[in-house]
Coordinates of C-alpha atoms (C1' of nucleotides) in Angstrom, one line a residue:
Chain A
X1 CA 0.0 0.0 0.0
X2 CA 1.5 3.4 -0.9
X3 CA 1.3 6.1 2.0
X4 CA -1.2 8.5 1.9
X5 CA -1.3 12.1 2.5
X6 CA -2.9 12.4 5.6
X7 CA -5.7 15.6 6.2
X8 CA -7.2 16.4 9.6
X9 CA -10.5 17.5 9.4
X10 CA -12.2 19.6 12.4
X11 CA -15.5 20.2 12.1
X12 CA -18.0 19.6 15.0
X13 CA -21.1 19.1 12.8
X14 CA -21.0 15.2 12.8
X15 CA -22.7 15.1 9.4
X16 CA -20.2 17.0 7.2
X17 CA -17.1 15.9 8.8
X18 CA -18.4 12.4 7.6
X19 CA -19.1 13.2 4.2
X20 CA -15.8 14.7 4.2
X21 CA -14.2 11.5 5.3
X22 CA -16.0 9.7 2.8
X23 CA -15.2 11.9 -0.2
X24 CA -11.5 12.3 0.7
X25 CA -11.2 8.4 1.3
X26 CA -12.4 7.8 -2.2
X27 CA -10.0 10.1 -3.4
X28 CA -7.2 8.7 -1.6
X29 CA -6.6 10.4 1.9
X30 CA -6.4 9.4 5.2
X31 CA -7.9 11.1 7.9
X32 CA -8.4 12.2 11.3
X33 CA -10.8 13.9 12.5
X34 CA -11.5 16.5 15.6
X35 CA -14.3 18.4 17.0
X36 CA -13.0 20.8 18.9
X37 CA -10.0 23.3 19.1
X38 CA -8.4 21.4 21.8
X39 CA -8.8 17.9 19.8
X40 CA -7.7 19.3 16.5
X41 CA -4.3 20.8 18.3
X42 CA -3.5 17.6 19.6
X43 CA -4.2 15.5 16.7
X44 CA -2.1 18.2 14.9
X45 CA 0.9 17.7 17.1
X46 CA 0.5 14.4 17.1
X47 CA -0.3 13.5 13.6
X48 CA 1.7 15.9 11.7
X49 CA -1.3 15.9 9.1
X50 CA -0.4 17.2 5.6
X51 CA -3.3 19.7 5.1
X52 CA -5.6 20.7 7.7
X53 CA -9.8 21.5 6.4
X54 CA -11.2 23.8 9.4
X55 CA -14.6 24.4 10.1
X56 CA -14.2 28.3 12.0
X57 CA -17.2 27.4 14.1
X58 CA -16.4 25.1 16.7
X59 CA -18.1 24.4 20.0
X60 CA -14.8 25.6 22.5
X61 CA -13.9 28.8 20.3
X62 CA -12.5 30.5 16.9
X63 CA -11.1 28.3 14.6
X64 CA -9.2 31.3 14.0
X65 CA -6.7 30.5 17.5
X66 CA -5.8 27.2 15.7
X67 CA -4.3 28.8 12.6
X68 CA -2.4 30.9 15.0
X69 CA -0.8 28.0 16.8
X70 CA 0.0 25.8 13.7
X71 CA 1.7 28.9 11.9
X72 CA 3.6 29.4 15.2
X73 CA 5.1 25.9 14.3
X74 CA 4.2 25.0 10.7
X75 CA 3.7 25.7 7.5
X76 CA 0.9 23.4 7.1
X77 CA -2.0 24.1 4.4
X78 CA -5.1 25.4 6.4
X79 CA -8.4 25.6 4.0
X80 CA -11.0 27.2 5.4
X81 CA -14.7 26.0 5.2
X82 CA -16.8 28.4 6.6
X83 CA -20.6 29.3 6.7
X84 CA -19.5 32.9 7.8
X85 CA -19.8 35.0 4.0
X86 CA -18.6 37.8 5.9
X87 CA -15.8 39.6 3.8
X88 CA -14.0 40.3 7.1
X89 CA -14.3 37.2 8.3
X90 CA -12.6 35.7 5.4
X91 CA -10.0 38.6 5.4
X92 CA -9.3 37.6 9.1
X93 CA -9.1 33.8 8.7
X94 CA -6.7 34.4 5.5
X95 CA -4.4 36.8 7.6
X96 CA -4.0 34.8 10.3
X97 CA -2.5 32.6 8.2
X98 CA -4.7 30.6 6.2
X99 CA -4.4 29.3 2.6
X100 CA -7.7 29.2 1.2
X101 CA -11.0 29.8 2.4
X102 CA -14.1 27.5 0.8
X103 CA -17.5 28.6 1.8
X104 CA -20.7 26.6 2.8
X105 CA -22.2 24.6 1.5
X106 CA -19.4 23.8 -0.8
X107 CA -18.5 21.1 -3.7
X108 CA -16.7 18.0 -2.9
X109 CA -15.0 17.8 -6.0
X110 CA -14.0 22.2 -5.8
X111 CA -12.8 21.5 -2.1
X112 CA -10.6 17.9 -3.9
X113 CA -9.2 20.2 -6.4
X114 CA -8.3 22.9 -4.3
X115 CA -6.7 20.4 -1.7
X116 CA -4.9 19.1 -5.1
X117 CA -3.6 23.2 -5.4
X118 CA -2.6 23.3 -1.6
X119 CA -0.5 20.2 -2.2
X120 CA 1.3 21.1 -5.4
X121 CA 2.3 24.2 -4.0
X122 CA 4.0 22.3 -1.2
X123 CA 5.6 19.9 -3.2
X124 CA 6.1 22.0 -6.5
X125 CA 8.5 24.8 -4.4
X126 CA 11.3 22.0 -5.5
X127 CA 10.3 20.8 -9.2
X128 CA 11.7 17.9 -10.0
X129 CA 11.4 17.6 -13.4
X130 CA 13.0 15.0 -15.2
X131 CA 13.8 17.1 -18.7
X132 CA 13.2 21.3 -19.4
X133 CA 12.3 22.2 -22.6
X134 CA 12.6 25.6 -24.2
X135 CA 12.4 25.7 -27.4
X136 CA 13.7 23.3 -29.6
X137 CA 15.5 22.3 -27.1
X138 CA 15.0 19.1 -24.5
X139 CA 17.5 18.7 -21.3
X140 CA 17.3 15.4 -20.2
X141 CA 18.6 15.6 -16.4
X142 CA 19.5 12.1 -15.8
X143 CA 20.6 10.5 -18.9
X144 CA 22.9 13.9 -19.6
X145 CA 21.7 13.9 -22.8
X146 CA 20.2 17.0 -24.6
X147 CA 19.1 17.6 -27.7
X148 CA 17.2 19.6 -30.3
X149 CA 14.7 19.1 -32.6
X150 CA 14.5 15.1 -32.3
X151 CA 19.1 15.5 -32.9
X152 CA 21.2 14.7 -30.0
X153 CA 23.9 17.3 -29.2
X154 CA 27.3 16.1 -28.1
X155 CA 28.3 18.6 -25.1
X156 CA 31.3 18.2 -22.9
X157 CA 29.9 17.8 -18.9
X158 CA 31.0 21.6 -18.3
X159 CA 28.6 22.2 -21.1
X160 CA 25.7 20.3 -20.2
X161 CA 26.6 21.8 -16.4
X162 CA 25.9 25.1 -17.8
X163 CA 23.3 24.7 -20.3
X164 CA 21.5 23.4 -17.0
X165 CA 22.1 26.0 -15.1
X166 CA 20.5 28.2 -17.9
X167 CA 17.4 26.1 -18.9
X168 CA 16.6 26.4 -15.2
X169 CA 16.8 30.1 -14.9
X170 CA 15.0 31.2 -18.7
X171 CA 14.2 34.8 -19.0
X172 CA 16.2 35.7 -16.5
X173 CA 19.5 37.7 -16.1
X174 CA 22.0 36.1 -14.2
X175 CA 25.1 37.7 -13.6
X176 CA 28.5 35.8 -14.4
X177 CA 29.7 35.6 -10.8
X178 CA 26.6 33.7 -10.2
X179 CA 26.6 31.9 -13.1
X180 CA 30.3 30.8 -12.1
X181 CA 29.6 30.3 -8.3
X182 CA 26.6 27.9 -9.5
X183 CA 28.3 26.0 -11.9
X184 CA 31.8 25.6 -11.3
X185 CA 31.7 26.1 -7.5
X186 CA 32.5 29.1 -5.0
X187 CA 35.8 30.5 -5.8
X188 CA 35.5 30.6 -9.7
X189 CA 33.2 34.3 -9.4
X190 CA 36.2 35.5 -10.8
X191 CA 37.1 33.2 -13.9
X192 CA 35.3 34.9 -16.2
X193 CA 37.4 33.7 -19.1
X194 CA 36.3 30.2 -19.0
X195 CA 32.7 31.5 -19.0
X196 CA 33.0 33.1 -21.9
X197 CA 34.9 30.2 -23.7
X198 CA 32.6 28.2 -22.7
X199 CA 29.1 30.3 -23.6
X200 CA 31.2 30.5 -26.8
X201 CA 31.3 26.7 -27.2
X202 CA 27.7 26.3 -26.4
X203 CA 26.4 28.6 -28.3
X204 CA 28.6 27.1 -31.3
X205 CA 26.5 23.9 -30.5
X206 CA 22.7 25.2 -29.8
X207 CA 22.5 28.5 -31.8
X208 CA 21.0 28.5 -35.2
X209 CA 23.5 31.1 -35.9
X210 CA 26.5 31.1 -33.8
X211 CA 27.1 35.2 -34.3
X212 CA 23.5 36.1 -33.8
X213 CA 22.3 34.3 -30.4
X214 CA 18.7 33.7 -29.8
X215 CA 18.9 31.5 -26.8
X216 CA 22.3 32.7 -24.7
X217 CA 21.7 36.3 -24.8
X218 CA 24.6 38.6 -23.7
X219 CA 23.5 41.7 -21.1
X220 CA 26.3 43.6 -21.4
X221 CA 28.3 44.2 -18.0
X222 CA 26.2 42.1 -16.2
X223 CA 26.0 38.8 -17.4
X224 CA 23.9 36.5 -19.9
X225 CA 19.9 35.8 -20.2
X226 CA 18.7 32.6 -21.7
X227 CA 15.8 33.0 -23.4
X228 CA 13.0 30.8 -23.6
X229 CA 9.4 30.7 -25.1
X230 CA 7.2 28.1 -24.7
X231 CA 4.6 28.8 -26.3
X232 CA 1.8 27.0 -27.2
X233 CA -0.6 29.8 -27.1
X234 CA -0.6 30.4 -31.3
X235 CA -1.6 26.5 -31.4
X236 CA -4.4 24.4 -29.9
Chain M
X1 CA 9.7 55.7 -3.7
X2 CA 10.5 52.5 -2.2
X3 CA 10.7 49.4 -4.8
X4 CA 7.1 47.5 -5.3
X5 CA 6.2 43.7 -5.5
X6 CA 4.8 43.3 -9.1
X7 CA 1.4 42.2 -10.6
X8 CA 0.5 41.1 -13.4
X9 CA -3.2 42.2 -14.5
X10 CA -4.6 39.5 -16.8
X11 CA -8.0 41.4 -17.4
X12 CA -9.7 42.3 -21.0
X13 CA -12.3 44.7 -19.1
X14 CA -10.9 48.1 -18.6
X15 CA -13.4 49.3 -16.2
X16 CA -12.4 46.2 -14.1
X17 CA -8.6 46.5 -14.7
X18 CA -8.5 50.1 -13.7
X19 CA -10.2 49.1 -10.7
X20 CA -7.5 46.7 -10.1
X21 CA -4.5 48.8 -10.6
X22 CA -6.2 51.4 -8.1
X23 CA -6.6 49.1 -5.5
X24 CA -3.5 47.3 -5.5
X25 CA -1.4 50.6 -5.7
X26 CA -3.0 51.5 -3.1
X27 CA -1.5 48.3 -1.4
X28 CA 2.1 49.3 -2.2
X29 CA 2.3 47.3 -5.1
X30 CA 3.4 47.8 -8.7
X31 CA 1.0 47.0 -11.9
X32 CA 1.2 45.8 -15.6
X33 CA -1.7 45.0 -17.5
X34 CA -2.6 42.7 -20.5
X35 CA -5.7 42.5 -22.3
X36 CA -5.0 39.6 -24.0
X37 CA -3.3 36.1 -23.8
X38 CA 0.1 37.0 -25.5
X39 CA 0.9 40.0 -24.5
X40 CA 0.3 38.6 -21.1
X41 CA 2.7 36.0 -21.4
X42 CA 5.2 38.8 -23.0
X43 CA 4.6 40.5 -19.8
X44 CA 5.3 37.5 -17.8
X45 CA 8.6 37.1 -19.2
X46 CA 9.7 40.7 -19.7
X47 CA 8.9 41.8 -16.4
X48 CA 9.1 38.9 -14.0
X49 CA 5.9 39.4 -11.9
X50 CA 5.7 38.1 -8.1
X51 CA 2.1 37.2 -8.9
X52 CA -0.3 37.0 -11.3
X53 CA -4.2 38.2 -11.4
X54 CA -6.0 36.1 -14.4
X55 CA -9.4 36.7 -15.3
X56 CA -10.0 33.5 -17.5
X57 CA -12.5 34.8 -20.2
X58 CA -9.9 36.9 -22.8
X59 CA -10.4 37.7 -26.6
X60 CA -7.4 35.4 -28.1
X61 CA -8.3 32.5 -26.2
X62 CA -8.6 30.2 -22.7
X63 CA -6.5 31.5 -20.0
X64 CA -5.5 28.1 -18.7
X65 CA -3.3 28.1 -21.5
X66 CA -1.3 31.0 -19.7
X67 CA -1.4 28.8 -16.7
X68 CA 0.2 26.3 -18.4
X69 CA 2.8 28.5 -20.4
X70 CA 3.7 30.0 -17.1
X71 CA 3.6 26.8 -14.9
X72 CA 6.0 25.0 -17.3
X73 CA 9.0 27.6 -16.1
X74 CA 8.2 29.3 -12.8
X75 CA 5.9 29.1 -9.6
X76 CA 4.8 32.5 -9.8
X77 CA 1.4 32.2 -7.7
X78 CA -1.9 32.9 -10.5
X79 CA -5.4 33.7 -8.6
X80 CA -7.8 33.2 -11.3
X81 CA -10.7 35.8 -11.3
X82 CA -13.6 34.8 -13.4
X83 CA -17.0 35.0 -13.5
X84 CA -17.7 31.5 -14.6
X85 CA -18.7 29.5 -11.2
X86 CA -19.0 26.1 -13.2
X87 CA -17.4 23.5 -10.8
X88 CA -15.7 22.1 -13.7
X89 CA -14.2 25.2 -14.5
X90 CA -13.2 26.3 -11.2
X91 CA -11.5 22.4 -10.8
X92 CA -10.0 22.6 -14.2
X93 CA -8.3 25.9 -13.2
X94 CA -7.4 25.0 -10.6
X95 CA -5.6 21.3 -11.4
X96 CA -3.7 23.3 -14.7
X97 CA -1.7 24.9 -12.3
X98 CA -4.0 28.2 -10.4
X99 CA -3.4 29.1 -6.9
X100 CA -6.9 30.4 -6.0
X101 CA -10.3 31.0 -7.7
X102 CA -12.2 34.0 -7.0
X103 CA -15.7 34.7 -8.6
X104 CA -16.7 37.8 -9.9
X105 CA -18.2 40.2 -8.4
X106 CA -15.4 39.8 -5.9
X107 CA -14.3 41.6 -3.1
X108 CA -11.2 44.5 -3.7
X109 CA -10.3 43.2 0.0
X110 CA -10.9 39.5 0.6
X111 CA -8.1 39.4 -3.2
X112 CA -6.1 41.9 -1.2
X113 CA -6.2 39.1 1.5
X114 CA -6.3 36.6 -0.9
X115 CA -2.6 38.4 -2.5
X116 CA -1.2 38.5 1.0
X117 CA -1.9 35.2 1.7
X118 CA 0.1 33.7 -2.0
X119 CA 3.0 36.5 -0.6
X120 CA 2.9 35.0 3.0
X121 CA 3.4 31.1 1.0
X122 CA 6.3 32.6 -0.8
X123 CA 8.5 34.7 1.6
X124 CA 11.5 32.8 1.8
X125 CA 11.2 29.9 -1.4
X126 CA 11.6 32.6 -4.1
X127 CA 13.3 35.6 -3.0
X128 CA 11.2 38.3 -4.4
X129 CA 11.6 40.3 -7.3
X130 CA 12.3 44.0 -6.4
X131 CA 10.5 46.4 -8.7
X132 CA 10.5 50.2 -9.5
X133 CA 7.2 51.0 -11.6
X134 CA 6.1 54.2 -13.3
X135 CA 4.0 54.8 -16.0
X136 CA 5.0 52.1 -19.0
X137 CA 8.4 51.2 -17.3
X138 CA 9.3 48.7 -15.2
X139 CA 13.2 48.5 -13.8
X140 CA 13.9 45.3 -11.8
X141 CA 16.7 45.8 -9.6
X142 CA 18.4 42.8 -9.7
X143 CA 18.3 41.5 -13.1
X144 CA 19.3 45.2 -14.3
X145 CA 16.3 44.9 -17.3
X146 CA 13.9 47.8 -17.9
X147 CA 10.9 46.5 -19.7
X148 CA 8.5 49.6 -21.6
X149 CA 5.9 47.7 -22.4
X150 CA 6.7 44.3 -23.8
X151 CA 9.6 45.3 -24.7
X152 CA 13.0 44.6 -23.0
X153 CA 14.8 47.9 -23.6
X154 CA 19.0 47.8 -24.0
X155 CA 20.6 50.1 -21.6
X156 CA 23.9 50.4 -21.4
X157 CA 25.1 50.3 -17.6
X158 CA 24.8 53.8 -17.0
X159 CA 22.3 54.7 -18.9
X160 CA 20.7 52.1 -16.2
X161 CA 22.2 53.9 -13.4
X162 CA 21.0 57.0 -13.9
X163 CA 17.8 55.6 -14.9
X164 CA 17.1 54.1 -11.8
X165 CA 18.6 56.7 -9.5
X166 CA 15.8 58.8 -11.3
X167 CA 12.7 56.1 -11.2
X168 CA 13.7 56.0 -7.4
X169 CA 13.3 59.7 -7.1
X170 CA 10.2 60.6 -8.9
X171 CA 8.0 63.5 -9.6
X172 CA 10.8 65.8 -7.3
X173 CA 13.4 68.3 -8.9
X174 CA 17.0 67.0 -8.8
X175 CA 19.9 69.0 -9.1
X176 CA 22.5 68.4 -11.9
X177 CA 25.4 67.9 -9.5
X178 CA 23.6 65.7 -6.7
X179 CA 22.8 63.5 -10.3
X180 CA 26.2 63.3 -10.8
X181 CA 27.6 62.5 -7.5
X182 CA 25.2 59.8 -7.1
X183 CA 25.5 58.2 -10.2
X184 CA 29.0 58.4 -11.3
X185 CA 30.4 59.3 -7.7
X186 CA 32.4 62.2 -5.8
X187 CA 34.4 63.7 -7.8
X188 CA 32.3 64.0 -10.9
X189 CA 29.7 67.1 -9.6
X190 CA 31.2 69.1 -12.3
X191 CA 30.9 67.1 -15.5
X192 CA 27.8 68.0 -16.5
X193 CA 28.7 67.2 -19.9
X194 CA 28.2 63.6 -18.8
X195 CA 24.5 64.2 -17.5
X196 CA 23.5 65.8 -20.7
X197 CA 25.2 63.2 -23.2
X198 CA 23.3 60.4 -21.1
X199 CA 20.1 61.7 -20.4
X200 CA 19.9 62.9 -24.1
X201 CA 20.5 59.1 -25.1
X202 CA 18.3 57.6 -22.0
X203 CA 15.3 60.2 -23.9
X204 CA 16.4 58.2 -27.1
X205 CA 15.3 55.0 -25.8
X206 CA 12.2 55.5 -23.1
X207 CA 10.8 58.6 -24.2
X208 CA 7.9 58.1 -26.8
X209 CA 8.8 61.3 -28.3
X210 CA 12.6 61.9 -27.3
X211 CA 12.2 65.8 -28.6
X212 CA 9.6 66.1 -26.3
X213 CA 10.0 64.3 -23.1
X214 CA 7.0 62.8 -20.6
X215 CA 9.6 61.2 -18.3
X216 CA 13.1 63.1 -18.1
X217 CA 12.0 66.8 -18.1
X218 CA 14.7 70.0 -17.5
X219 CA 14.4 72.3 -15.0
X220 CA 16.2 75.1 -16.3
X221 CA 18.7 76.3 -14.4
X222 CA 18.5 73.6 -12.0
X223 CA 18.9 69.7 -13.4
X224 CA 15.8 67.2 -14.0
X225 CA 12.9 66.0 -12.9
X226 CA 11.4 62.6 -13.7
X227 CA 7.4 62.3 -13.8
X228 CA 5.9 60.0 -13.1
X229 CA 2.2 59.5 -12.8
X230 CA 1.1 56.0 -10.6
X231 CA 3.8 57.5 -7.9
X232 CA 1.1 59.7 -5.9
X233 CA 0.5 56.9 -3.1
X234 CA 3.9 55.4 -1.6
X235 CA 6.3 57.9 -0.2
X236 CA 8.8 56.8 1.7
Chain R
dA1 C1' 20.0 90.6 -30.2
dT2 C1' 23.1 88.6 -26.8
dA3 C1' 24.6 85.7 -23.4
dC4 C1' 23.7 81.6 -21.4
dT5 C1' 21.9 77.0 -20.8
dT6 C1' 20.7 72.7 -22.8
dA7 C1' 20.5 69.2 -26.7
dT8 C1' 22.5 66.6 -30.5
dC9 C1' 25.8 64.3 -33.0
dA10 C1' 30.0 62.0 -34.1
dA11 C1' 34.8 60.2 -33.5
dG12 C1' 38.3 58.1 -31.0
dA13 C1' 39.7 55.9 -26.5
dA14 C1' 38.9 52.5 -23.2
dC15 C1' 36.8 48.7 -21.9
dT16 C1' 34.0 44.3 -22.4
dT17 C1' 33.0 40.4 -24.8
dG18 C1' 33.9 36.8 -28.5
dT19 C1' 37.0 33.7 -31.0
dC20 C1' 40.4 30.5 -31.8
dA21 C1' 44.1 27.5 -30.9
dA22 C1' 47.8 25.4 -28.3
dG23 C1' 49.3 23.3 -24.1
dA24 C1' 47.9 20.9 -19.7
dT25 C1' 45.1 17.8 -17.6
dT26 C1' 41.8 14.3 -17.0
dT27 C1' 39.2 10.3 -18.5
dC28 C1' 38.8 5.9 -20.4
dA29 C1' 39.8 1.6 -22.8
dC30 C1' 42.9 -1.9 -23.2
Chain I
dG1 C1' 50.1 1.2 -16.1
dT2 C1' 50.1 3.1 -20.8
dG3 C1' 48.5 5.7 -24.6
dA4 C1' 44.8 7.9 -27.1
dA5 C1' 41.0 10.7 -26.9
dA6 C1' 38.4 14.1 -24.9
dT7 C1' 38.0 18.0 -22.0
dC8 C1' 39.6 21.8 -19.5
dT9 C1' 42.7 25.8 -18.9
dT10 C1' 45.3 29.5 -20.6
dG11 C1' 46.8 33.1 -23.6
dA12 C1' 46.7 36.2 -27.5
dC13 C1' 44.1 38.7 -30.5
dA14 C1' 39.7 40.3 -32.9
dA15 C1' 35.3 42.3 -32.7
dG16 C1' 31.9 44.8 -30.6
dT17 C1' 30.0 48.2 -27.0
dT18 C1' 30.2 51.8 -24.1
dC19 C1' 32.4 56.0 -22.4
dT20 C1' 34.6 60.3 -23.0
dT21 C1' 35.3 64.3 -25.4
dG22 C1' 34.8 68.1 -28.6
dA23 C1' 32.3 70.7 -31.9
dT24 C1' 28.0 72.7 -33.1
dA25 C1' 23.0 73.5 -33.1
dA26 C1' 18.9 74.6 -30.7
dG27 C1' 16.4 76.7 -27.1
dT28 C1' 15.5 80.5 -23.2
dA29 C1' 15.7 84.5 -20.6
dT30 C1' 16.9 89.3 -20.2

DNA sequence: ATACTTATCAAGAACTTGTCAAGATTTCAC
DNA sequence: GTGAAATCTTGACAAGTTCTTGATAAGTAT
């Protein structure tokens, strides 16, 4: 059996909390639930839970004290599902630290997708994709091998080190001391000179035309910008 | 003027766009807007936003596609605005890649909270992008680019300099020699020859009509003073 | 009109970046 | 281990940008 994310629901109202527990069993969670402040910080220390789905309302006091004391510790996703419309509640819960606030009565499948949202977030901050495209071009991290349109290039590991290093910072200008520190380790800033032999290699290898760059863009006195457009807007 | 988060207004409504770019610069932040698909995806990658406000009905198109497009190389949190409550919709958004879902007619305060609350998820994963914003242009600190537009625009390095020491001291009379100090250091209060050879090609390149400026205007006598028009709110 | 300030343009100097190739080092196969 | 091949390091020079400077035109105030 895989390991499943694990959500702790508090809610007092018997009848929701079970629905919830039914709906986010079929879609694969575990769960735990409380009905009260007290019971939900416990199960919360206890539990670790991934995401948290809190009901403001609760019998012993504001749901509102709860966010406070998980954000004291945690970065846990709170949703919020309230049957209070009031803007300022929602403003209130979502300062105090919460992620999302659903209102009564509310969708099953909405509140699954927006757990989904929650959850990517948490996970995405570190993508671990296993190739970047831009372009015409297709990094394959593990096998080391990149190429463009459907050829394999031949690049030296310095190379592929640095094409990396640019595929996963598109549109952006990085300066060379960074681009140095990052790929051939702290105390290279200064070597510009093999940065520039190297860019010149590289660009020998991925540019259409060598003399007139489209993807390793020079910003003079500061460094280089790799530009990157995927777009799929004109199609589909 | 201190320098601004940045969003990106995804919005083909003017009425409602306007009513955006009030509100949030009134929150201390900086604004672009795009009316359509593309040039919101230009946007994206000239200017680097810190989040993204997408209303999903546009003229050229879906705006899940920009979800997509933008997903595939950064994080950048999206809160979808869009008067289409469909569950389906609202789901779909949301697993493409969207942060939040808010329904028109929606609240300028809960998306303020709703802003805070991507922000607060952010502050320390990706550092954020430091922004100066007035009128068309956009100067991001780090990265040294200065966007007019969708345009990136090529400044040499102290055309930049000077450029941002102005954009950091808007809409107030600066004298030529203070200019110099600051931008080319002590020693050079007395080259004014420098000032006029550089403002006269900074004009050249942001000015929509470099023989009669909007931004760098003389104060005879003086030195400059830059205008700029979205500055009346943050002082520092 | 005159004196003064500001704007524009262009050419050479100074600096930054690109290119190429030879020598040094590492890697890999045998 | 040894030698061949590939890769990295280094240097010299070319090409390209940007900065500095001077000359001249345009604009303003008295």
């Amino acid at each position: 059996m895989k390991t499943k994310d694990l959500i702790l629901i508090v809610e007092d109202d018997p009848g929701i909390s079970k629905m919830l527990q039914f709906t986010l069993t079929q879609d694969g969670y575990g769960c735990v639930i409380a009905e009260n402040l007290k019971s939900a910080y416990r199960l919360f220390q206890v539990n670790n839970p991934d995401i948290i789905l809190l009901d403001l309302g609760l019998p012993d006091g504001d749901g509102k004290t709860l966010i406070k004391n998980v954000r004291s510790q945690a970065m846990t996703p709170i949703i919020v599902i309230s049957a209070r419309h009031a803007e300022q509640e929602i403003v209130a819960a979502l300062d105090t630290g919460a992620d999302d606030y659903v209102l009564k009565p509310f969708s099953g499948i909405e509140l699954s997708a927006r757990i989904r949202s929650a959850q990517r977030r948490l996970l995405g901050i570190i993508p671990s994709q296993q190739h970047i495209v831009c372009g015409e071009l297709v990094l394959q991290i593990e096998t080391l091998i990149v190429s463009k349109n459907e050829t394999i290039l031949k690049l030296t590991p310095t190379e592929f080190n640095l094409l990396k290093y640019f595929m996963l910072h598109p549109n952006q200008v990085v300066t060379h001391s960074r681009i140095l520190k990052e790929v051939w380790g702290v105390g290279y800033q200064h070597e510009m000179h093999y940065l520039r032999t190297f860019v010149n290699s590289l660009r020998k290898k991925i540019e259409n035309d060598p003399s007139r760059p489209q993807y390793i863009i020079t910003q003079m006195g500061v460094g280089y910008r790799f530009y990157c457009q995927n777009d799929s807007i004109s199609k589909e």
